[in-house]
Short mmCIF file of C-alpha atoms in Angstrom, two decimals:
data_model
loop_
_atom_site.label_atom_id
_atom_site.label_comp_id
_atom_site.label_asym_id
_atom_site.label_seq_id
_atom_site.Cartn_x
_atom_site.Cartn_y
_atom_site.Cartn_z
CA ASN A 1 -0.18 0.06 -0.26
CA GLY A 2 1.76 3.01 -1.09
CA GLY A 3 4.78 3.41 -3.68
CA THR A 4 6.17 1.45 -6.83
CA GLY A 5 6.63 -2.31 -7.23
CA THR A 6 7.63 -4.39 -10.03
CA PHE A 7 7.29 -8.24 -10.98
CA SER A 8 9.60 -9.20 -13.78
CA GLY A 9 9.43 -13.06 -13.01
CA ASN A 10 6.57 -15.59 -12.35
CA PHE A 11 4.66 -14.20 -9.70
CA GLY A 12 1.72 -15.00 -7.72
CA ALA A 13 1.21 -18.98 -8.72
CA GLY A 14 -0.59 -19.72 -6.03
CA GLY A 15 -3.20 -17.08 -6.20
CA GLY A 16 -4.23 -14.84 -3.81
CA THR A 17 -5.03 -11.22 -3.80
CA LEU A 18 -3.51 -8.16 -4.81
CA THR A 19 -4.40 -4.58 -3.99
CA ILE A 20 -3.12 -1.68 -5.37
CA GLY A 21 -3.81 1.98 -3.88
CA ASP A 22 -5.74 0.93 -0.50
CA THR A 23 -5.20 4.07 1.43
CA LEU A 24 -2.36 5.31 -0.50
CA ALA A 25 -1.63 5.84 -3.69
CA GLY A 26 0.48 2.56 -5.30
CA THR A 27 1.83 1.46 -8.71
CA ILE A 28 2.12 -2.02 -9.82
CA ASN A 29 4.38 -2.37 -13.37
CA VAL A 30 3.98 -6.28 -14.37
CA SER A 31 7.04 -6.25 -16.90
CA GLY A 32 7.97 -10.42 -17.37
CA GLY A 33 7.20 -13.73 -16.96
CA THR A 34 3.32 -14.41 -15.42
CA THR A 35 1.97 -12.93 -13.13
CA THR A 36 -1.20 -14.36 -11.26
CA PHE A 37 -3.54 -13.62 -8.49
CA ASP A 38 -7.01 -14.73 -7.66
CA VAL A 39 -8.22 -11.25 -7.10
CA LEU A 40 -7.41 -7.61 -8.08
CA ASN A 41 -8.38 -4.50 -6.28
CA ILE A 42 -7.20 -1.56 -7.65
CA GLY A 43 -7.67 2.05 -6.51
CA VAL A 44 -9.66 0.92 -3.09
CA GLY A 45 -9.29 4.32 -1.12
CA ALA A 46 -6.97 6.35 -3.21
CA LEU A 47 -5.02 5.81 -6.42
CA GLY A 48 -4.00 2.83 -7.45
CA ALA A 49 -2.06 1.98 -10.95
CA LEU A 50 -1.76 -1.04 -12.83
CA ASN A 51 0.64 -1.20 -16.02
CA ILE A 52 0.75 -4.65 -17.58
CA ASN A 53 3.50 -5.18 -20.10
CA SER A 54 3.77 -9.28 -19.95
CA THR A 55 1.34 -11.97 -19.13
CA MET A 56 -0.87 -11.65 -15.67
CA ASN A 57 -4.06 -13.89 -15.73
CA SER A 58 -6.41 -13.03 -12.48
CA GLY A 59 -9.89 -13.45 -11.48
CA GLY A 60 -12.43 -11.11 -10.67
CA VAL A 61 -10.93 -7.17 -11.16
CA ASN A 62 -12.67 -4.57 -8.63
CA THR A 63 -11.34 -0.77 -9.43
CA ALA A 64 -12.46 2.27 -7.38
CA GLY A 65 -13.83 0.63 -4.75
CA THR A 66 -15.01 4.58 -2.80
CA ALA A 67 -15.21 7.74 -3.59
CA THR A 68 -11.77 8.67 -3.10
CA GLY A 69 -10.55 5.55 -4.94
CA SER A 70 -9.40 5.98 -8.89
CA ALA A 71 -8.03 3.63 -11.10
CA VAL A 72 -5.69 3.89 -13.80
CA ILE A 73 -4.95 -0.03 -15.87
CA THR A 74 -2.60 -0.29 -18.83
CA VAL A 75 -1.97 -3.19 -20.86
CA GLY A 76 0.56 -2.12 -23.56
CA ALA A 77 3.13 -4.11 -25.65
CA GLY A 78 3.73 -7.19 -24.40
CA GLY A 79 0.88 -7.24 -22.23
CA ASN A 80 -1.54 -9.92 -22.46
CA TRP A 81 -4.01 -9.73 -19.48
CA THR A 82 -6.60 -12.43 -18.74
CA SER A 83 -9.49 -12.42 -16.16
CA ASN A 84 -12.74 -13.18 -14.95
CA ASP A 85 -15.41 -9.80 -14.77
CA ILE A 86 -14.00 -6.38 -14.73
CA SER A 87 -15.68 -3.77 -13.01
CA LEU A 88 -14.59 -0.14 -13.94
CA GLY A 89 -15.88 2.40 -11.36
CA GLY A 90 -17.16 0.43 -8.36
CA ALA A 91 -18.67 3.22 -6.27
CA SER A 92 -20.16 6.78 -6.37
CA GLY A 93 -18.05 9.09 -7.12
CA SER A 94 -15.01 7.13 -8.54
CA THR A 95 -13.29 6.81 -11.77
CA ALA A 96 -11.41 4.15 -13.29
CA SER A 97 -9.84 4.14 -17.06
CA LEU A 98 -8.25 1.10 -18.65
CA THR A 99 -6.15 2.00 -21.83
CA ILE A 100 -5.20 -0.81 -24.58
CA SER A 101 -2.21 0.00 -26.69
CA GLY A 102 0.74 -0.62 -28.39
CA GLY A 103 -0.56 -3.88 -29.83
CA GLY A 104 -1.76 -5.24 -26.01
CA ASP A 105 -4.05 -7.51 -25.65
CA ALA A 106 -6.97 -7.79 -22.81
CA ASN A 107 -9.56 -10.90 -22.35
CA PRO A 108 -11.79 -10.63 -19.31
CA VAL A 109 -15.33 -13.12 -18.82
CA ASN A 110 -17.51 -9.51 -19.13
CA ALA A 111 -16.80 -6.04 -18.70
CA TYR A 112 -18.62 -3.26 -16.89
CA VAL A 113 -17.29 0.61 -17.81
CA GLY A 114 -19.11 2.80 -15.04
CA ASN A 115 -20.57 -0.23 -12.90
CA VAL A 116 -22.45 1.41 -9.94
CA ILE A 117 -24.50 4.93 -9.88
CA GLY A 118 -22.67 7.48 -10.00
CA SER A 119 -19.35 5.70 -10.99
CA THR A 120 -17.40 6.97 -14.24
CA GLY A 121 -15.08 4.34 -16.20
CA THR A 122 -12.99 4.85 -19.76
CA VAL A 123 -11.61 2.47 -21.95
CA LEU A 124 -9.45 3.80 -24.50
CA VAL A 125 -8.31 0.36 -27.47
CA THR A 126 -5.78 2.05 -29.51
CA ASP A 127 -2.96 1.12 -32.26
CA ALA A 128 -3.31 -1.88 -34.68
CA GLY A 129 -2.74 -4.97 -33.00
CA SER A 130 -4.42 -3.60 -29.54
CA THR A 131 -6.95 -6.15 -28.77
CA TRP A 132 -9.84 -6.30 -26.37
CA SER A 133 -11.98 -9.36 -26.05
CA PRO A 134 -15.13 -9.80 -23.10
CA ASN A 135 -17.82 -11.72 -24.03
CA THR A 136 -20.69 -9.54 -22.90
CA LEU A 137 -19.44 -5.82 -22.82
CA ASN A 138 -21.68 -3.03 -20.82
CA VAL A 139 -20.94 0.73 -21.13
CA GLY A 140 -22.98 2.80 -18.97
CA TYR A 141 -24.28 0.05 -16.82
CA LEU A 142 -25.48 1.81 -14.01
CA GLY A 143 -23.19 4.44 -14.45
CA THR A 144 -21.36 6.69 -17.10
CA GLY A 145 -19.15 4.95 -19.40
CA SER A 146 -17.21 5.71 -22.53
CA MET A 147 -14.90 3.48 -25.06
CA THR A 148 -12.91 5.02 -27.34
CA ILE A 149 -11.58 2.49 -30.24
CA SER A 150 -9.04 4.43 -32.52
CA ASN A 151 -6.00 4.01 -34.71
CA GLY A 152 -6.63 0.50 -35.37
CA GLY A 153 -7.43 -0.87 -32.47
CA PHE A 154 -9.95 -3.47 -32.43
CA VAL A 155 -12.59 -5.04 -29.88
CA SER A 156 -14.70 -8.16 -29.93
CA ASN A 157 -17.27 -9.32 -27.85
CA ALA A 158 -20.68 -11.74 -27.72
CA VAL A 159 -23.45 -8.69 -27.53
CA GLY A 160 -22.79 -4.70 -26.54
CA TYR A 161 -25.00 -2.46 -24.45
CA LEU A 162 -24.56 1.18 -24.50
CA GLY A 163 -26.57 2.12 -21.51
CA PHE A 164 -27.73 -0.59 -19.73
CA VAL A 165 -30.41 0.23 -17.20
CA ALA A 166 -32.31 3.37 -17.33
CA ILE A 167 -29.85 5.28 -15.34
CA GLY A 168 -26.68 3.89 -17.41
CA ASP A 169 -24.93 6.49 -19.84
CA GLY A 170 -22.80 4.68 -22.60
CA ALA A 171 -21.03 6.42 -25.06
CA ALA A 172 -18.40 5.04 -28.27
CA LEU A 173 -16.76 6.69 -30.69
CA VAL A 174 -14.98 3.76 -33.54
CA THR A 175 -12.76 6.28 -35.37
CA GLY A 176 -9.87 5.47 -38.13
CA ALA A 177 -9.36 3.16 -40.34
CA GLY A 178 -8.97 -0.27 -39.39
CA SER A 179 -10.73 0.57 -36.22
CA THR A 180 -13.45 -2.20 -35.45
CA TRP A 181 -16.00 -2.75 -32.76
CA ASP A 182 -17.60 -6.63 -33.66
CA ASN A 183 -19.93 -7.63 -32.24
CA SER A 184 -20.60 -11.28 -32.67
CA SER A 185 -24.53 -11.41 -31.74
CA PHE A 186 -26.63 -7.95 -31.34
CA LEU A 187 -25.42 -4.61 -30.77
CA SER A 188 -28.00 -2.53 -28.11
CA VAL A 189 -27.16 1.15 -28.20
CA GLY A 190 -29.84 2.90 -25.68
CA GLU A 191 -30.70 -0.53 -24.07
CA SER A 192 -32.90 0.59 -20.83
CA GLY A 193 -30.62 3.78 -20.62
CA THR A 194 -29.02 6.58 -22.65
CA GLY A 195 -26.91 5.43 -25.93
CA ASN A 196 -25.03 7.58 -28.25
CA LEU A 197 -22.03 5.51 -30.47
CA THR A 198 -20.40 7.24 -33.09
CA ILE A 199 -18.32 6.28 -36.53
CA SER A 200 -16.30 8.42 -38.10
CA GLY A 201 -13.40 8.32 -40.59
CA GLY A 202 -13.18 5.17 -41.59
CA GLY A 203 -13.89 3.00 -38.49
CA HIS A 204 -16.22 0.17 -38.65
CA VAL A 205 -19.25 -1.71 -36.34
CA GLU A 206 -20.36 -5.30 -36.83
CA ASN A 207 -23.31 -6.72 -35.27
CA THR A 208 -26.18 -9.58 -36.23
CA ILE A 209 -29.52 -6.83 -34.56
CA GLY A 210 -28.69 -3.32 -34.29
CA TYR A 211 -30.88 -1.35 -31.90
CA ILE A 212 -31.09 1.86 -31.34
CA GLY A 213 -33.43 2.92 -28.16
CA ARG A 214 -34.07 -0.97 -27.17
CA ASN A 215 -36.87 -1.15 -24.45
CA GLY A 216 -39.61 1.89 -23.08
CA GLY A 217 -38.07 5.10 -21.71
CA SER A 218 -34.47 4.56 -23.53
CA SER A 219 -32.50 6.58 -26.17
CA GLY A 220 -30.01 6.09 -28.59
CA GLU A 221 -28.19 7.88 -31.08
CA VAL A 222 -26.24 6.90 -33.77
CA ALA A 223 -24.45 8.63 -36.06
CA VAL A 224 -22.25 7.48 -38.81
CA ASP A 225 -19.94 9.95 -40.77
CA GLY A 226 -17.37 9.87 -43.70
CA SER A 227 -16.05 7.86 -46.59
CA GLY A 228 -15.29 4.52 -45.38
CA SER A 229 -17.29 4.64 -41.95
CA THR A 230 -19.57 1.42 -42.03
CA TRP A 231 -21.99 -0.06 -39.40
CA ASN A 232 -22.96 -3.59 -40.93
CA ASN A 233 -25.79 -5.42 -39.69
CA SER A 234 -26.24 -8.70 -40.34
CA SER A 235 -29.94 -9.11 -39.72
CA PHE A 236 -31.92 -6.34 -39.00
CA LEU A 237 -31.98 -2.94 -37.39
CA SER A 238 -34.41 -1.48 -35.21
CA VAL A 239 -34.35 2.41 -35.33
CA GLY A 240 -36.60 3.14 -31.88
CA GLU A 241 -37.54 -0.26 -31.27
CA SER A 242 -39.47 0.69 -27.86
CA GLY A 243 -37.85 3.84 -26.90
CA THR A 244 -36.72 6.80 -28.81
CA GLY A 245 -33.74 6.06 -31.41
CA ALA A 246 -32.12 8.32 -34.39
CA LEU A 247 -29.70 7.40 -37.02
CA THR A 248 -27.75 9.70 -38.83
CA ILE A 249 -25.93 8.73 -42.30
CA GLN A 250 -23.92 11.53 -43.83
CA ASN A 251 -20.30 12.42 -45.53
CA GLY A 252 -20.31 8.82 -47.87
CA ALA A 253 -20.87 6.79 -44.71
CA VAL A 254 -22.78 3.67 -44.97
CA VAL A 255 -24.65 1.45 -43.01
CA THR A 256 -25.92 -1.95 -44.02
CA SER A 257 -29.05 -4.32 -43.33
CA THR A 258 -31.25 -6.52 -44.33
CA GLN A 259 -34.33 -5.32 -43.05
CA GLY A 260 -34.72 -2.16 -40.98
CA VAL A 261 -37.95 -0.77 -39.33
CA ALA A 262 -38.53 2.39 -37.18
CA GLY A 263 -40.80 2.51 -34.27
CA ASN A 264 -41.30 -1.18 -33.95
CA VAL A 265 -43.58 -1.40 -31.21
CA ALA A 266 -46.67 1.32 -30.09
CA THR A 267 -43.93 2.62 -27.78
CA GLY A 268 -40.69 3.18 -29.88
CA ASP A 269 -40.11 6.39 -31.84
CA GLY A 270 -37.11 6.25 -34.50
#
């Protein structure tokens, strides 16, 4: 608790808990070998920083556990991080961020960005070869969440949500040639809360079904802007399924689907 430490060889094969930034600020650098912990607590009551540039395996990841806690996680060149669920923003008033760059790779089971009421979580996936691959991705679960995919970064998941519950607020920006968000199942922009998706500068988003404003009381907006910017719905696209939805396509951008509907049910507005 407090200070800076470095793991540069195989460490923690027996599991256990690693806490960074309990009551004093702390930093851990993972720079060689394989590091393994059952639980990671980052930024419990102070600033906790974790920098991963080699292999790390962990169980659940809890960040920013109190209003005074904050977490900064980076996965850089050579970094390969496999974990159970990751929560970015674990208390009202807390902040947590994850940056994957330089070809780093992170693979949580599920991800919650802005996990609890009043928390803020941010994710940046940037540079060719940088990947983030949760199974289910919630941006703005109960709090405020944002995700940026840029400069050739790649995010893949089964199901994606922006603004999961009524008070959740989630936003995503996919920008730059080669930058991709691949949802193997459906993508919901404004599941029950507020969602915003921007695709620009040659960015690409892929999913089966696309919802903008899926459930009653939700609000979703999608803007696809610029030549080379694409949103491919391999099945159908619903704008204002049961909530309020808006779609803007401009400056040579392309949106595709096999079927499109606006205002699909009585409460829908698209």
